[in-house]
Amino acid sequence: ALETMLGELDRLTRIVEQLLQLSRLDAGALKARFAPIPLGAVVEQVRQIYEPLAEARGVELAVAVAGLRVSGIEELLVELLGNLVDNALRHTPKGGTIRIEVAGGSGSDVRLAVTDSGPGIPAEFAQKIFDRFTQMPGGESGTAGLGLPLAAQIAAVHGGELALANPGQPGARFECRLPASV
């Protein structure tokens, strides 16, 4: 019973931390802390955090990174990418693959993408998944539905946009477009 209570306490703590982070982002007071960030360093941090969990679940975590930079706050970008990878891990079956990519986008944009080999997201949920507390029917219990809204808000604070690139298709692909930094 104590182990169950500790697990529930960890889950509730994560929810409170996510809500606090959303409040800070809503307040808009973070732009002053922006600095040039190499996205390769962000991807490497997230890979180190999630690779053990991916291995335990029998999921391959593949990375393809171009040496691009954005202006922002590194810990927020790690949180954005971490939320996308965490979400992908919950929906990718054993033997599947999650791919993290950083590449040049159109014009002066950088594209950060996470693609999984799970069932995908039905088209009717393509926009709803970015609403706070929204969960997919039949999804994993114990989540608050804050990860994707938080990731989208972090992208917006950085002058970018997060979107589901392939609604209604197998294997969800989330793409975040951010302005490149020199």
PDB file of C-alpha atoms in Angstrom:
ATOM      1  CA  ALA A   1       0.000   0.000   0.000  1.00  0.00           C
ATOM      2  CA  LEU A   2       2.888   2.351   0.792  1.00  0.00           C
ATOM      3  CA  GLU A   3       4.462   1.699  -2.607  1.00  0.00           C
ATOM      4  CA  THR A   4       1.155   2.497  -4.327  1.00  0.00           C
ATOM      5  CA  MET A   5       0.810   5.714  -2.328  1.00  0.00           C
ATOM      6  CA  LEU A   6       4.371   6.781  -3.227  1.00  0.00           C
ATOM      7  CA  GLY A   7       3.685   6.128  -6.910  1.00  0.00           C
ATOM      8  CA  GLU A   8       0.507   8.184  -6.721  1.00  0.00           C
ATOM      9  CA  LEU A   9       2.389  10.978  -4.911  1.00  0.00           C
ATOM     10  CA  ASP A  10       4.984  11.035  -7.722  1.00  0.00           C
ATOM     11  CA  ARG A  11       2.217  11.255 -10.320  1.00  0.00           C
ATOM     12  CA  LEU A  12       0.471  14.100  -8.496  1.00  0.00           C
ATOM     13  CA  THR A  13       3.775  15.933  -8.039  1.00  0.00           C
ATOM     14  CA  ARG A  14       4.393  15.743 -11.816  1.00  0.00           C
ATOM     15  CA  ILE A  15       0.906  17.141 -12.464  1.00  0.00           C
ATOM     16  CA  VAL A  16       1.470  20.066 -10.076  1.00  0.00           C
ATOM     17  CA  GLU A  17       4.886  20.771 -11.632  1.00  0.00           C
ATOM     18  CA  GLN A  18       3.352  20.790 -15.114  1.00  0.00           C
ATOM     19  CA  LEU A  19       0.566  23.147 -14.008  1.00  0.00           C
ATOM     20  CA  LEU A  20       3.114  25.497 -12.425  1.00  0.00           C
ATOM     21  CA  GLN A  21       5.199  25.441 -15.605  1.00  0.00           C
ATOM     22  CA  LEU A  22       2.104  26.263 -17.684  1.00  0.00           C
ATOM     23  CA  SER A  23       1.349  29.194 -15.367  1.00  0.00           C
ATOM     24  CA  ARG A  24       4.903  30.524 -15.730  1.00  0.00           C
ATOM     25  CA  LEU A  25       4.672  30.229 -19.504  1.00  0.00           C
ATOM     26  CA  ASP A  26       1.280  31.954 -19.527  1.00  0.00           C
ATOM     27  CA  ALA A  27       2.803  34.840 -17.562  1.00  0.00           C
ATOM     28  CA  GLY A  28       5.309  35.404 -20.390  1.00  0.00           C
ATOM     29  CA  ALA A  29       8.209  36.440 -18.151  1.00  0.00           C
ATOM     30  CA  LEU A  30      10.791  34.028 -19.569  1.00  0.00           C
ATOM     31  CA  LYS A  31      11.988  35.713 -22.796  1.00  0.00           C
ATOM     32  CA  ALA A  32      14.721  37.621 -20.924  1.00  0.00           C
ATOM     33  CA  ARG A  33      16.470  34.276 -20.241  1.00  0.00           C
ATOM     34  CA  PHE A  34      16.789  33.298 -23.918  1.00  0.00           C
ATOM     35  CA  ALA A  35      20.222  32.274 -25.235  1.00  0.00           C
ATOM     36  CA  PRO A  36      21.469  30.381 -28.314  1.00  0.00           C
ATOM     37  CA  ILE A  37      20.914  26.648 -27.712  1.00  0.00           C
ATOM     38  CA  PRO A  38      22.341  23.818 -29.858  1.00  0.00           C
ATOM     39  CA  LEU A  39      19.456  21.410 -30.424  1.00  0.00           C
ATOM     40  CA  GLY A  40      21.893  18.502 -30.539  1.00  0.00           C
ATOM     41  CA  ALA A  41      22.590  19.054 -26.811  1.00  0.00           C
ATOM     42  CA  VAL A  42      18.855  19.084 -26.076  1.00  0.00           C
ATOM     43  CA  VAL A  43      18.318  15.849 -28.005  1.00  0.00           C
ATOM     44  CA  GLU A  44      21.263  14.185 -26.242  1.00  0.00           C
ATOM     45  CA  GLN A  45      19.881  15.073 -22.797  1.00  0.00           C
ATOM     46  CA  VAL A  46      16.468  13.648 -23.689  1.00  0.00           C
ATOM     47  CA  ARG A  47      18.051  10.538 -25.204  1.00  0.00           C
ATOM     48  CA  GLN A  48      20.012   9.904 -21.998  1.00  0.00           C
ATOM     49  CA  ILE A  49      16.868  10.324 -19.883  1.00  0.00           C
ATOM     50  CA  TYR A  50      14.566   8.109 -21.964  1.00  0.00           C
ATOM     51  CA  GLU A  51      16.863   5.471 -23.472  1.00  0.00           C
ATOM     52  CA  PRO A  52      16.786   3.210 -20.372  1.00  0.00           C
ATOM     53  CA  LEU A  53      12.974   3.285 -20.330  1.00  0.00           C
ATOM     54  CA  ALA A  54      12.832   2.645 -24.076  1.00  0.00           C
ATOM     55  CA  GLU A  55      15.163  -0.350 -23.700  1.00  0.00           C
ATOM     56  CA  ALA A  56      13.083  -1.703 -20.801  1.00  0.00           C
ATOM     57  CA  ARG A  57       9.965  -1.484 -22.979  1.00  0.00           C
ATOM     58  CA  GLY A  58      11.679  -3.058 -25.990  1.00  0.00           C
ATOM     59  CA  VAL A  59      11.453   0.127 -28.068  1.00  0.00           C
ATOM     60  CA  GLU A  60      14.287   1.516 -30.208  1.00  0.00           C
ATOM     61  CA  LEU A  61      15.096   5.208 -29.720  1.00  0.00           C
ATOM     62  CA  ALA A  62      16.683   6.507 -32.950  1.00  0.00           C
ATOM     63  CA  VAL A  63      18.209   9.958 -33.341  1.00  0.00           C
ATOM     64  CA  ALA A  64      19.088  12.041 -36.432  1.00  0.00           C
ATOM     65  CA  VAL A  65      20.421  15.484 -35.567  1.00  0.00           C
ATOM     66  CA  ALA A  66      21.711  18.344 -37.703  1.00  0.00           C
ATOM     67  CA  GLY A  67      23.931  20.920 -35.978  1.00  0.00           C
ATOM     68  CA  LEU A  68      21.279  23.632 -35.670  1.00  0.00           C
ATOM     69  CA  ARG A  69      20.604  26.192 -32.949  1.00  0.00           C
ATOM     70  CA  VAL A  70      17.585  28.058 -31.654  1.00  0.00           C
ATOM     71  CA  SER A  71      17.236  30.938 -29.242  1.00  0.00           C
ATOM     72  CA  GLY A  72      15.562  29.835 -26.045  1.00  0.00           C
ATOM     73  CA  ILE A  73      15.790  28.259 -22.631  1.00  0.00           C
ATOM     74  CA  GLU A  74      17.492  24.870 -22.682  1.00  0.00           C
ATOM     75  CA  GLU A  75      15.562  23.285 -19.799  1.00  0.00           C
ATOM     76  CA  LEU A  76      12.254  24.242 -21.432  1.00  0.00           C
ATOM     77  CA  LEU A  77      13.323  22.744 -24.753  1.00  0.00           C
ATOM     78  CA  VAL A  78      14.381  19.564 -22.932  1.00  0.00           C
ATOM     79  CA  GLU A  79      10.924  19.496 -21.327  1.00  0.00           C
ATOM     80  CA  LEU A  80       9.192  20.011 -24.699  1.00  0.00           C
ATOM     81  CA  LEU A  81      11.125  17.181 -26.357  1.00  0.00           C
ATOM     82  CA  GLY A  82      10.868  14.995 -23.252  1.00  0.00           C
ATOM     83  CA  ASN A  83       7.085  15.323 -23.225  1.00  0.00           C
ATOM     84  CA  LEU A  84       6.933  14.259 -26.880  1.00  0.00           C
ATOM     85  CA  VAL A  85       9.210  11.250 -26.294  1.00  0.00           C
ATOM     86  CA  ASP A  86       7.357  10.277 -23.112  1.00  0.00           C
ATOM     87  CA  ASN A  87       4.068  10.402 -25.009  1.00  0.00           C
ATOM     88  CA  ALA A  88       5.540   8.329 -27.851  1.00  0.00           C
ATOM     89  CA  LEU A  89       6.824   5.709 -25.384  1.00  0.00           C
ATOM     90  CA  ARG A  90       3.325   5.260 -23.957  1.00  0.00           C
ATOM     91  CA  HIS A  91       1.902   4.559 -27.412  1.00  0.00           C
ATOM     92  CA  THR A  92       4.673   2.572 -29.104  1.00  0.00           C
ATOM     93  CA  PRO A  93       4.399  -1.220 -28.850  1.00  0.00           C
ATOM     94  CA  LYS A  94       7.279  -3.506 -27.951  1.00  0.00           C
ATOM     95  CA  GLY A  95       9.570  -3.877 -30.956  1.00  0.00           C
ATOM     96  CA  GLY A  96       8.597  -0.429 -32.226  1.00  0.00           C
ATOM     97  CA  THR A  97      10.723   2.638 -32.924  1.00  0.00           C
ATOM     98  CA  ILE A  98      10.687   6.251 -31.822  1.00  0.00           C
ATOM     99  CA  ARG A  99      12.671   8.622 -34.016  1.00  0.00           C
ATOM    100  CA  ILE A 100      13.872  12.072 -32.942  1.00  0.00           C
ATOM    101  CA  GLU A 101      14.956  14.343 -35.795  1.00  0.00           C
ATOM    102  CA  VAL A 102      16.409  17.821 -36.000  1.00  0.00           C
ATOM    103  CA  ALA A 103      16.647  19.318 -39.491  1.00  0.00           C
ATOM    104  CA  GLY A 104      16.420  22.605 -41.311  1.00  0.00           C
ATOM    105  CA  GLY A 105      12.870  23.594 -42.057  1.00  0.00           C
ATOM    106  CA  SER A 106      11.505  26.026 -44.582  1.00  0.00           C
ATOM    107  CA  GLY A 107      13.247  29.387 -44.672  1.00  0.00           C
ATOM    108  CA  SER A 108      14.983  30.163 -41.394  1.00  0.00           C
ATOM    109  CA  ASP A 109      13.081  27.571 -39.357  1.00  0.00           C
ATOM    110  CA  VAL A 110      14.371  24.498 -37.574  1.00  0.00           C
ATOM    111  CA  ARG A 111      12.211  21.372 -37.501  1.00  0.00           C
ATOM    112  CA  LEU A 112      12.279  19.174 -34.403  1.00  0.00           C
ATOM    113  CA  ALA A 113      10.217  16.019 -34.933  1.00  0.00           C
ATOM    114  CA  VAL A 114       9.290  12.930 -32.924  1.00  0.00           C
ATOM    115  CA  THR A 115       7.773   9.996 -34.792  1.00  0.00           C
ATOM    116  CA  ASP A 116       6.582   6.745 -33.216  1.00  0.00           C
ATOM    117  CA  SER A 117       5.423   3.438 -34.638  1.00  0.00           C
ATOM    118  CA  GLY A 118       2.269   3.283 -32.532  1.00  0.00           C
ATOM    119  CA  PRO A 119      -1.339   3.302 -33.715  1.00  0.00           C
ATOM    120  CA  GLY A 120      -1.406   7.042 -34.461  1.00  0.00           C
ATOM    121  CA  ILE A 121      -3.987   9.649 -33.506  1.00  0.00           C
ATOM    122  CA  PRO A 122      -7.427   9.791 -35.132  1.00  0.00           C
ATOM    123  CA  ALA A 123      -8.010  12.942 -37.203  1.00  0.00           C
ATOM    124  CA  GLU A 124     -10.906  14.040 -34.976  1.00  0.00           C
ATOM    125  CA  PHE A 125      -8.460  14.381 -32.049  1.00  0.00           C
ATOM    126  CA  ALA A 126      -5.719  16.251 -33.964  1.00  0.00           C
ATOM    127  CA  GLN A 127      -6.480  19.604 -32.324  1.00  0.00           C
ATOM    128  CA  LYS A 128      -8.097  18.408 -29.079  1.00  0.00           C
ATOM    129  CA  ILE A 129      -4.879  16.713 -27.919  1.00  0.00           C
ATOM    130  CA  PHE A 130      -3.350  20.166 -27.379  1.00  0.00           C
ATOM    131  CA  ASP A 131      -6.122  21.175 -24.958  1.00  0.00           C
ATOM    132  CA  ARG A 132      -5.275  20.888 -21.272  1.00  0.00           C
ATOM    133  CA  PHE A 133      -6.532  17.729 -19.509  1.00  0.00           C
ATOM    134  CA  THR A 134      -7.548  16.051 -22.784  1.00  0.00           C
ATOM    135  CA  GLN A 135      -6.769  12.357 -23.066  1.00  0.00           C
ATOM    136  CA  MET A 136      -7.259   9.919 -25.900  1.00  0.00           C
ATOM    137  CA  PRO A 137      -9.990   7.337 -25.292  1.00  0.00           C
ATOM    138  CA  GLY A 138      -8.435   4.001 -24.411  1.00  0.00           C
ATOM    139  CA  GLY A 139      -5.110   5.651 -23.572  1.00  0.00           C
ATOM    140  CA  GLU A 140      -2.863   4.824 -20.651  1.00  0.00           C
ATOM    141  CA  SER A 141      -4.371   5.776 -17.308  1.00  0.00           C
ATOM    142  CA  GLY A 142      -2.442   7.812 -14.761  1.00  0.00           C
ATOM    143  CA  THR A 143      -1.698  10.761 -17.057  1.00  0.00           C
ATOM    144  CA  ALA A 144      -3.225  14.191 -16.639  1.00  0.00           C
ATOM    145  CA  GLY A 145      -3.379  15.262 -20.267  1.00  0.00           C
ATOM    146  CA  LEU A 146      -0.884  18.096 -19.728  1.00  0.00           C
ATOM    147  CA  GLY A 147       2.223  16.927 -21.626  1.00  0.00           C
ATOM    148  CA  LEU A 148       1.196  17.955 -25.148  1.00  0.00           C
ATOM    149  CA  PRO A 149      -0.408  21.273 -24.082  1.00  0.00           C
ATOM    150  CA  LEU A 150       2.759  22.105 -22.139  1.00  0.00           C
ATOM    151  CA  ALA A 151       4.963  21.187 -25.115  1.00  0.00           C
ATOM    152  CA  ALA A 152       2.817  23.356 -27.423  1.00  0.00           C
ATOM    153  CA  GLN A 153       3.019  26.292 -24.990  1.00  0.00           C
ATOM    154  CA  ILE A 154       6.817  25.959 -24.754  1.00  0.00           C
ATOM    155  CA  ALA A 155       7.007  25.982 -28.562  1.00  0.00           C
ATOM    156  CA  ALA A 156       4.853  29.134 -28.673  1.00  0.00           C
ATOM    157  CA  VAL A 157       7.012  30.907 -26.058  1.00  0.00           C
ATOM    158  CA  HIS A 158      10.008  30.164 -28.302  1.00  0.00           C
ATOM    159  CA  GLY A 159       8.251  31.707 -31.317  1.00  0.00           C
ATOM    160  CA  GLY A 160       7.389  28.343 -32.806  1.00  0.00           C
ATOM    161  CA  GLU A 161       4.532  25.949 -33.279  1.00  0.00           C
ATOM    162  CA  LEU A 162       3.896  22.301 -32.398  1.00  0.00           C
ATOM    163  CA  ALA A 163       1.550  20.240 -34.552  1.00  0.00           C
ATOM    164  CA  LEU A 164       0.516  16.681 -35.254  1.00  0.00           C
ATOM    165  CA  ALA A 165       1.831  16.209 -38.791  1.00  0.00           C
ATOM    166  CA  ASN A 166      -0.106  13.067 -39.734  1.00  0.00           C
ATOM    167  CA  PRO A 167      -3.571  12.893 -38.158  1.00  0.00           C
ATOM    168  CA  GLY A 168      -5.485   9.715 -38.876  1.00  0.00           C
ATOM    169  CA  GLN A 169      -2.392   7.785 -39.950  1.00  0.00           C
ATOM    170  CA  PRO A 170      -0.467   5.040 -38.136  1.00  0.00           C
ATOM    171  CA  GLY A 171       2.566   6.219 -36.184  1.00  0.00           C
ATOM    172  CA  ALA A 172       2.054   9.681 -34.701  1.00  0.00           C
ATOM    173  CA  ARG A 173       4.476  12.362 -35.945  1.00  0.00           C
ATOM    174  CA  PHE A 174       4.775  15.571 -33.978  1.00  0.00           C
ATOM    175  CA  GLU A 175       6.666  18.435 -35.610  1.00  0.00           C
ATOM    176  CA  CYS A 176       7.844  21.531 -33.820  1.00  0.00           C
ATOM    177  CA  ARG A 177       8.982  24.432 -35.965  1.00  0.00           C
ATOM    178  CA  LEU A 178      11.216  26.962 -34.225  1.00  0.00           C
ATOM    179  CA  PRO A 179      13.055  30.030 -35.513  1.00  0.00           C
ATOM    180  CA  ALA A 180      16.727  29.243 -36.130  1.00  0.00           C
ATOM    181  CA  SER A 181      19.413  31.109 -34.225  1.00  0.00           C
ATOM    182  CA  VAL A 182      22.817  32.106 -35.604  1.00  0.00           C
TER     183      VAL A 182
END
